[in-house]
């Protein structure tokens, strides 16, 4: 039996290492898979989503997966993030026994799958709460009672953007024949760096198929599809669902990209064989060794800087006021 060595990091910054690791797992035809986790040190939200998806696929074909020598600290973190839920064929001896947990909605969103359209707004709200957390934005409402507090307005604006982003994942693949497409989300605030990371991962049709007939697509490539999707309103799915309020306006990816960069953050987008890493210093595309069928988005943002970002202006410049939902940004 081959013992597969897990990389030290399964994160948005090390996608090539993650791809090589997953390739090795799929090439192993044994019914019992052993993963040596002794060197595993860090898994970020995108890494959690990717790992959960791949181990879930292995479980569906009957493979028994054993996570060997995983540190108790890492096992406890995976358990806290609900990583093991639904993975009956994945075994980990260092997984802690069930115990009472603290509510940490201000700093994390446990890994979970969005199964229905009505889950989108709830998930968007939870992600916004984890992102805002103790951002430093004032929590006191306007003395005259005319406006919500800056913290509440920040939360509402982010919830709107994340709802748009999630609606993209929820509807595009399913509208094009990928009815069983999965959508995974997770978020984590890291106190040491002051940054919050969030991930949304779906295994639907991907951006290229989604935008194949769109005039914004300049060539038949996954990189060109990511470039097109970052343009405002290109990924709008208003024609795919009933009514304006049910569809998204195609600003989720554009706005979240702008917000992350304005807060000295990083954006990673994967679709097909293309991986975009975007920072305030510029953009870089790389080719993935294991193409991803669907779309993955990882955002990193500074909480301290986020409160100073003019999110309302970013959204207003992308979508006309008349087509926004009833969130108050200012």
CSV table of C-alpha atoms in Angstrom, one decimal:
chain,number,residue,atom,x,y,z
A,1,UNK,CA,0.0,0.0,0.0
A,2,UNK,CA,1.4,3.4,-1.0
A,3,UNK,CA,1.7,6.0,1.7
A,4,UNK,CA,0.9,9.4,0.2
A,5,UNK,CA,2.8,12.4,1.7
A,6,UNK,CA,0.5,15.4,2.3
A,7,UNK,CA,2.2,18.7,1.5
A,8,UNK,CA,3.1,21.1,4.4
A,9,UNK,CA,0.5,23.6,3.1
A,10,UNK,CA,-2.8,23.1,1.3
A,11,UNK,CA,-3.6,26.7,0.5
A,12,UNK,CA,-4.4,29.2,-2.2
A,13,UNK,CA,-0.7,30.1,-2.3
A,14,UNK,CA,0.5,26.6,-3.0
A,15,UNK,CA,-2.0,25.3,-5.6
A,16,UNK,CA,0.6,23.4,-7.7
A,17,UNK,CA,1.6,21.4,-4.6
A,18,UNK,CA,-2.0,20.7,-3.9
A,19,UNK,CA,-2.7,19.6,-7.5
A,20,UNK,CA,0.3,17.2,-7.5
A,21,UNK,CA,-1.0,15.7,-4.2
A,22,UNK,CA,-4.5,15.2,-5.5
A,23,UNK,CA,-3.2,13.7,-8.7
A,24,UNK,CA,-1.3,11.1,-6.8
A,25,UNK,CA,-4.4,10.2,-4.8
A,26,UNK,CA,-6.5,9.6,-7.9
A,27,UNK,CA,-3.8,7.5,-9.6
A,28,UNK,CA,-3.8,5.1,-6.6
A,29,UNK,CA,-6.4,2.4,-7.4
A,30,UNK,CA,-6.2,0.8,-4.0
A,31,UNK,CA,-9.4,0.6,-1.9
A,32,UNK,CA,-7.3,1.7,1.1
A,33,UNK,CA,-5.5,5.0,0.9
A,34,UNK,CA,-3.0,6.1,3.5
A,35,UNK,CA,-2.1,9.8,3.7
A,36,UNK,CA,0.9,10.7,5.8
A,37,UNK,CA,0.0,14.0,7.4
A,38,UNK,CA,3.1,14.4,9.6
A,39,UNK,CA,4.4,17.3,7.6
A,40,UNK,CA,1.0,19.1,7.2
A,41,UNK,CA,1.2,22.4,8.9
A,42,UNK,CA,-1.5,24.7,7.5
A,43,UNK,CA,-4.7,24.5,5.5
A,44,UNK,CA,-6.5,27.7,4.6
A,45,UNK,CA,-10.2,28.0,3.6
A,46,UNK,CA,-9.6,27.3,-0.1
A,47,UNK,CA,-7.5,24.3,0.9
A,48,UNK,CA,-10.2,23.1,3.2
A,49,UNK,CA,-12.8,23.3,0.3
A,50,UNK,CA,-10.5,21.5,-2.1
A,51,UNK,CA,-9.5,18.8,0.3
A,52,UNK,CA,-13.0,18.2,1.4
A,53,UNK,CA,-14.2,17.9,-2.2
A,54,UNK,CA,-11.5,15.5,-3.3
A,55,UNK,CA,-11.7,13.2,-0.2
A,56,UNK,CA,-15.5,13.3,-0.6
A,57,UNK,CA,-15.1,12.0,-4.2
A,58,UNK,CA,-12.8,9.2,-3.1
A,59,UNK,CA,-15.4,8.3,-0.4
A,60,UNK,CA,-18.2,8.1,-3.0
A,61,UNK,CA,-16.3,5.4,-5.0
A,62,UNK,CA,-15.8,3.3,-1.8
A,63,UNK,CA,-12.2,4.2,-1.0
A,64,UNK,CA,-11.2,4.1,2.7
A,65,UNK,CA,-9.0,7.1,3.4
A,66,UNK,CA,-6.7,7.1,6.5
A,67,UNK,CA,-5.2,10.4,7.7
A,68,UNK,CA,-2.1,9.1,9.5
A,69,UNK,CA,0.0,11.1,12.0
A,70,UNK,CA,-2.0,14.3,11.7
A,71,UNK,CA,-1.1,16.5,14.7
A,72,UNK,CA,-3.8,16.8,17.4
A,73,UNK,CA,-3.8,20.6,16.9
A,74,UNK,CA,-4.5,20.2,13.1
A,75,UNK,CA,-7.1,17.5,13.7
A,76,UNK,CA,-8.8,19.7,16.2
A,77,UNK,CA,-8.9,22.6,13.8
A,78,UNK,CA,-10.3,20.4,11.0
A,79,UNK,CA,-12.9,19.1,13.4
A,80,UNK,CA,-13.8,22.6,14.5
A,81,UNK,CA,-14.3,23.6,10.9
A,82,UNK,CA,-16.7,20.6,10.4
A,83,UNK,CA,-14.3,19.1,7.8
A,84,UNK,CA,-15.1,15.5,8.8
A,85,UNK,CA,-18.9,15.9,8.5
A,86,UNK,CA,-20.3,13.5,5.9
A,87,UNK,CA,-16.9,11.8,5.4
A,88,UNK,CA,-17.8,8.4,6.8
A,89,UNK,CA,-14.9,6.7,4.8
A,90,UNK,CA,-12.3,9.1,6.1
A,91,UNK,CA,-10.6,8.0,9.3
A,92,UNK,CA,-8.4,10.0,11.6
A,93,UNK,CA,-7.2,8.6,14.9
A,94,UNK,CA,-6.2,12.0,16.2
A,95,UNK,CA,-9.6,13.5,15.7
A,96,UNK,CA,-10.9,14.8,19.1
A,97,UNK,CA,-13.9,13.4,20.8
A,98,UNK,CA,-17.0,15.5,20.4
A,99,UNK,CA,-17.1,18.3,22.9
A,100,UNK,CA,-18.9,21.6,23.5
A,101,UNK,CA,-17.7,24.4,21.2
A,102,UNK,CA,-17.6,28.1,21.4
A,103,UNK,CA,-19.6,30.2,19.0
A,104,UNK,CA,-17.0,32.0,16.8
A,105,UNK,CA,-19.2,33.5,14.1
A,106,UNK,CA,-17.2,36.8,14.4
A,107,UNK,CA,-14.0,35.0,13.3
A,108,UNK,CA,-14.8,32.0,11.1
A,109,UNK,CA,-17.4,30.2,9.0
A,110,UNK,CA,-17.2,26.5,9.2
A,111,UNK,CA,-16.8,24.6,6.0
A,112,UNK,CA,-20.2,23.7,4.7
A,113,UNK,CA,-22.0,23.0,1.4
A,114,UNK,CA,-24.7,25.3,0.0
A,115,UNK,CA,-27.4,23.0,-1.2
A,116,UNK,CA,-30.4,25.2,-2.0
A,117,UNK,CA,-30.9,28.7,-3.4
A,118,UNK,CA,-32.4,29.9,-0.1
A,119,UNK,CA,-29.1,29.1,1.7
A,120,UNK,CA,-27.3,31.8,-0.3
A,121,UNK,CA,-28.2,34.9,1.7
A,122,UNK,CA,-27.8,33.1,5.0
A,123,UNK,CA,-24.3,32.0,4.0
A,124,UNK,CA,-23.5,35.5,2.7
A,125,UNK,CA,-24.5,37.0,6.0
A,126,UNK,CA,-22.3,34.5,7.9
A,127,UNK,CA,-19.3,35.3,5.7
A,128,UNK,CA,-19.8,39.0,6.1
A,129,UNK,CA,-20.0,38.6,9.9
A,130,UNK,CA,-16.7,36.7,9.9
A,131,UNK,CA,-15.0,39.2,7.7
A,132,UNK,CA,-16.2,42.3,9.6
A,133,UNK,CA,-15.8,40.8,13.0
A,134,UNK,CA,-13.8,43.2,15.2
A,135,UNK,CA,-12.9,45.3,12.2
A,136,UNK,CA,-12.7,48.5,14.2
A,137,UNK,CA,-15.6,50.1,12.5
A,138,UNK,CA,-17.8,52.0,14.9
A,139,UNK,CA,-20.8,50.1,16.2
A,140,UNK,CA,-22.8,53.1,17.5
A,141,UNK,CA,-25.7,54.0,15.3
A,142,UNK,CA,-26.3,57.6,14.0
A,143,UNK,CA,-27.4,59.8,17.0
A,144,UNK,CA,-30.5,60.9,15.0
A,145,UNK,CA,-31.4,57.4,14.3
A,146,UNK,CA,-31.4,57.9,10.5
A,147,UNK,CA,-28.6,55.5,9.6
A,148,UNK,CA,-27.2,52.2,10.9
A,149,UNK,CA,-23.8,52.1,12.5
A,150,UNK,CA,-20.7,52.0,10.2
A,151,UNK,CA,-20.1,48.4,11.3
A,152,UNK,CA,-23.7,47.4,10.3
A,153,UNK,CA,-23.4,49.3,7.0
A,154,UNK,CA,-20.1,47.5,6.3
A,155,UNK,CA,-21.7,44.2,7.0
A,156,UNK,CA,-24.7,44.9,4.8
A,157,UNK,CA,-22.5,46.0,1.9
A,158,UNK,CA,-20.3,42.9,2.2
A,159,UNK,CA,-23.3,40.6,2.5
A,160,UNK,CA,-24.7,42.0,-0.8
A,161,UNK,CA,-21.4,41.4,-2.6
A,162,UNK,CA,-21.0,37.9,-1.2
A,163,UNK,CA,-24.6,37.1,-2.0
A,164,UNK,CA,-23.9,38.1,-5.6
A,165,UNK,CA,-20.8,35.9,-5.7
A,166,UNK,CA,-22.6,32.9,-4.2
A,167,UNK,CA,-25.5,33.3,-6.6
A,168,UNK,CA,-23.0,33.0,-9.5
A,169,UNK,CA,-21.8,29.7,-8.2
A,170,UNK,CA,-25.3,28.5,-7.4
A,171,UNK,CA,-27.0,29.2,-10.7
A,172,UNK,CA,-24.6,29.1,-13.6
A,173,UNK,CA,-23.6,25.5,-13.4
A,174,UNK,CA,-27.0,24.2,-12.6
A,175,UNK,CA,-28.6,26.2,-15.4
A,176,UNK,CA,-26.2,24.5,-17.9
A,177,UNK,CA,-26.9,21.0,-17.0
A,178,UNK,CA,-24.7,20.6,-13.9
A,179,UNK,CA,-27.5,19.9,-11.5
A,180,UNK,CA,-25.3,18.0,-9.0
A,181,UNK,CA,-22.7,20.8,-8.8
A,182,UNK,CA,-21.4,21.3,-5.2
A,183,UNK,CA,-20.7,24.7,-3.7
A,184,UNK,CA,-18.4,24.8,-0.6
A,185,UNK,CA,-17.7,27.9,1.5
A,186,UNK,CA,-15.4,28.6,4.4
A,187,UNK,CA,-13.8,31.6,6.1
A,188,UNK,CA,-11.2,32.2,8.8
A,189,UNK,CA,-9.8,35.3,10.5
A,190,UNK,CA,-6.1,35.0,11.5
A,191,UNK,CA,-5.3,37.1,14.5
A,192,UNK,CA,-1.6,37.0,14.0
A,193,UNK,CA,-1.7,38.6,10.5
A,194,UNK,CA,-4.9,40.6,11.0
A,195,UNK,CA,-6.2,39.2,7.8
A,196,UNK,CA,-9.4,37.3,7.0
A,197,UNK,CA,-9.4,34.6,4.3
A,198,UNK,CA,-12.6,33.3,2.6
A,199,UNK,CA,-13.2,30.7,-0.1
A,200,UNK,CA,-16.1,29.8,-2.4
A,201,UNK,CA,-15.6,26.7,-4.5
A,202,UNK,CA,-18.0,25.1,-7.0
A,203,UNK,CA,-17.5,22.2,-9.3
A,204,UNK,CA,-20.0,23.4,-11.9
A,205,UNK,CA,-19.4,24.2,-15.5
A,206,UNK,CA,-16.6,26.7,-15.1
A,207,UNK,CA,-16.3,30.2,-16.5
A,208,UNK,CA,-15.3,29.2,-20.0
A,209,UNK,CA,-18.5,27.2,-20.7
A,210,UNK,CA,-20.6,29.7,-18.8
A,211,UNK,CA,-19.4,32.6,-20.9
A,212,UNK,CA,-18.8,30.8,-24.2
A,213,UNK,CA,-21.4,32.7,-26.1
A,214,UNK,CA,-20.7,36.1,-24.4
A,215,UNK,CA,-19.2,38.9,-26.5
A,216,UNK,CA,-16.8,39.7,-23.7
A,217,UNK,CA,-14.9,36.4,-24.2
A,218,UNK,CA,-12.0,37.4,-26.6
A,219,UNK,CA,-10.7,33.8,-27.1
A,220,UNK,CA,-11.5,30.2,-26.3
A,221,UNK,CA,-9.4,29.8,-23.2
A,222,UNK,CA,-9.9,29.6,-19.4
A,223,UNK,CA,-7.6,32.6,-18.8
A,224,UNK,CA,-9.7,34.7,-21.2
A,225,UNK,CA,-12.8,33.5,-19.4
A,226,UNK,CA,-11.5,34.7,-16.0
A,227,UNK,CA,-10.5,38.0,-17.5
A,228,UNK,CA,-14.0,38.4,-19.0
A,229,UNK,CA,-15.7,37.4,-15.7
A,230,UNK,CA,-13.9,40.2,-13.9
A,231,UNK,CA,-15.6,42.8,-16.0
A,232,UNK,CA,-18.7,44.3,-14.4
A,233,UNK,CA,-22.0,42.5,-15.1
A,234,UNK,CA,-20.5,39.9,-17.6
A,235,UNK,CA,-21.5,37.0,-15.3
A,236,UNK,CA,-25.1,38.3,-14.7
A,237,UNK,CA,-27.6,35.5,-14.5
A,238,UNK,CA,-30.8,37.6,-14.5
A,239,UNK,CA,-32.1,35.6,-17.4
A,240,UNK,CA,-31.7,32.3,-15.7
A,241,UNK,CA,-34.0,32.8,-12.7
A,242,UNK,CA,-37.3,34.4,-12.0
A,243,UNK,CA,-37.4,38.1,-11.2
A,244,UNK,CA,-34.7,40.8,-10.6
A,245,UNK,CA,-34.4,40.1,-6.9
A,246,UNK,CA,-33.8,36.4,-7.4
A,247,UNK,CA,-31.0,36.8,-9.9
A,248,UNK,CA,-27.6,38.3,-9.4
A,249,UNK,CA,-26.5,41.4,-11.2
A,250,UNK,CA,-23.1,40.1,-12.2
A,251,UNK,CA,-21.0,42.3,-9.9
A,252,UNK,CA,-19.9,39.8,-7.2
A,253,UNK,CA,-16.6,38.8,-8.7
A,254,UNK,CA,-15.8,42.3,-9.9
A,255,UNK,CA,-16.7,44.0,-6.6
A,256,UNK,CA,-15.1,41.4,-4.3
A,257,UNK,CA,-11.9,41.6,-6.3
A,258,UNK,CA,-11.8,45.4,-6.0
A,259,UNK,CA,-12.6,45.3,-2.3
A,260,UNK,CA,-9.9,42.8,-1.5
A,261,UNK,CA,-7.3,44.7,-3.4
A,262,UNK,CA,-8.3,48.0,-1.8
A,263,UNK,CA,-7.8,46.4,1.6
A,264,UNK,CA,-4.2,45.4,0.7
A,265,UNK,CA,-5.5,41.9,0.0
A,266,UNK,CA,-5.0,39.0,-2.5
A,267,UNK,CA,-7.4,37.4,-4.9
A,268,UNK,CA,-7.0,33.9,-6.3
A,269,UNK,CA,-9.4,32.6,-9.0
A,270,UNK,CA,-9.2,29.1,-10.5
A,271,UNK,CA,-11.3,27.8,-13.4
A,272,UNK,CA,-10.3,25.1,-15.8
A,273,UNK,CA,-6.6,25.0,-16.2
A,274,UNK,CA,-6.1,28.7,-15.3
A,275,UNK,CA,-5.1,30.2,-12.0
A,276,UNK,CA,-5.1,34.0,-11.5
A,277,UNK,CA,-3.4,35.6,-8.5
A,278,UNK,CA,-4.2,39.2,-8.2
A,279,UNK,CA,-2.6,41.7,-5.7
A,280,UNK,CA,-2.2,45.5,-5.6
A,281,UNK,CA,1.2,44.9,-7.4
A,282,UNK,CA,-0.5,43.3,-10.4
A,283,UNK,CA,-1.9,40.1,-11.8
A,284,UNK,CA,-0.2,36.8,-12.7
A,285,UNK,CA,-1.7,33.8,-14.5
A,286,UNK,CA,-0.4,30.2,-14.2
A,287,UNK,CA,-1.5,26.9,-15.7
A,288,UNK,CA,-2.8,24.4,-13.2
A,289,UNK,CA,-1.4,20.9,-13.5
A,290,UNK,CA,-4.8,19.5,-12.5
A,291,UNK,CA,-7.6,21.6,-14.1
A,292,UNK,CA,-10.5,22.5,-11.9
A,293,UNK,CA,-14.0,21.8,-13.3
A,294,UNK,CA,-15.8,24.8,-11.9
A,295,UNK,CA,-14.7,28.0,-10.2
A,296,UNK,CA,-12.8,28.6,-7.0
A,297,UNK,CA,-12.4,32.1,-5.5
A,298,UNK,CA,-10.2,32.9,-2.5
A,299,UNK,CA,-10.1,36.3,-1.0
A,300,UNK,CA,-7.7,37.7,1.6
A,301,UNK,CA,-8.4,41.0,3.2
A,302,UNK,CA,-7.0,43.2,6.0
A,303,UNK,CA,-9.7,43.8,8.6
A,304,UNK,CA,-8.0,47.0,9.8
A,305,UNK,CA,-7.9,48.5,6.3
A,306,UNK,CA,-11.3,47.2,5.2
A,307,UNK,CA,-13.3,49.7,7.3
A,308,UNK,CA,-11.7,52.5,5.3
A,309,UNK,CA,-12.6,51.0,1.9
A,310,UNK,CA,-15.3,52.9,0.1
A,311,UNK,CA,-17.3,49.8,-0.6
A,312,UNK,CA,-20.5,51.8,-1.4
A,313,UNK,CA,-18.6,53.7,-4.1
A,314,UNK,CA,-17.2,50.5,-5.6
A,315,UNK,CA,-20.6,48.9,-5.8
A,316,UNK,CA,-22.3,52.1,-7.1
A,317,UNK,CA,-19.7,52.4,-9.9
A,318,UNK,CA,-20.5,48.8,-11.0
A,319,UNK,CA,-24.3,48.5,-10.6
A,320,UNK,CA,-26.8,51.3,-11.0
A,321,UNK,CA,-28.6,52.2,-7.8
A,322,UNK,CA,-32.0,51.2,-9.2
A,323,UNK,CA,-30.9,47.6,-9.6
A,324,UNK,CA,-29.4,47.1,-6.2
A,325,UNK,CA,-31.2,45.2,-3.4
A,326,UNK,CA,-32.4,47.1,-0.4
A,327,UNK,CA,-29.1,47.5,1.3
A,328,UNK,CA,-28.0,50.9,2.6
A,329,UNK,CA,-24.3,51.4,2.0
A,330,UNK,CA,-24.0,55.1,3.1
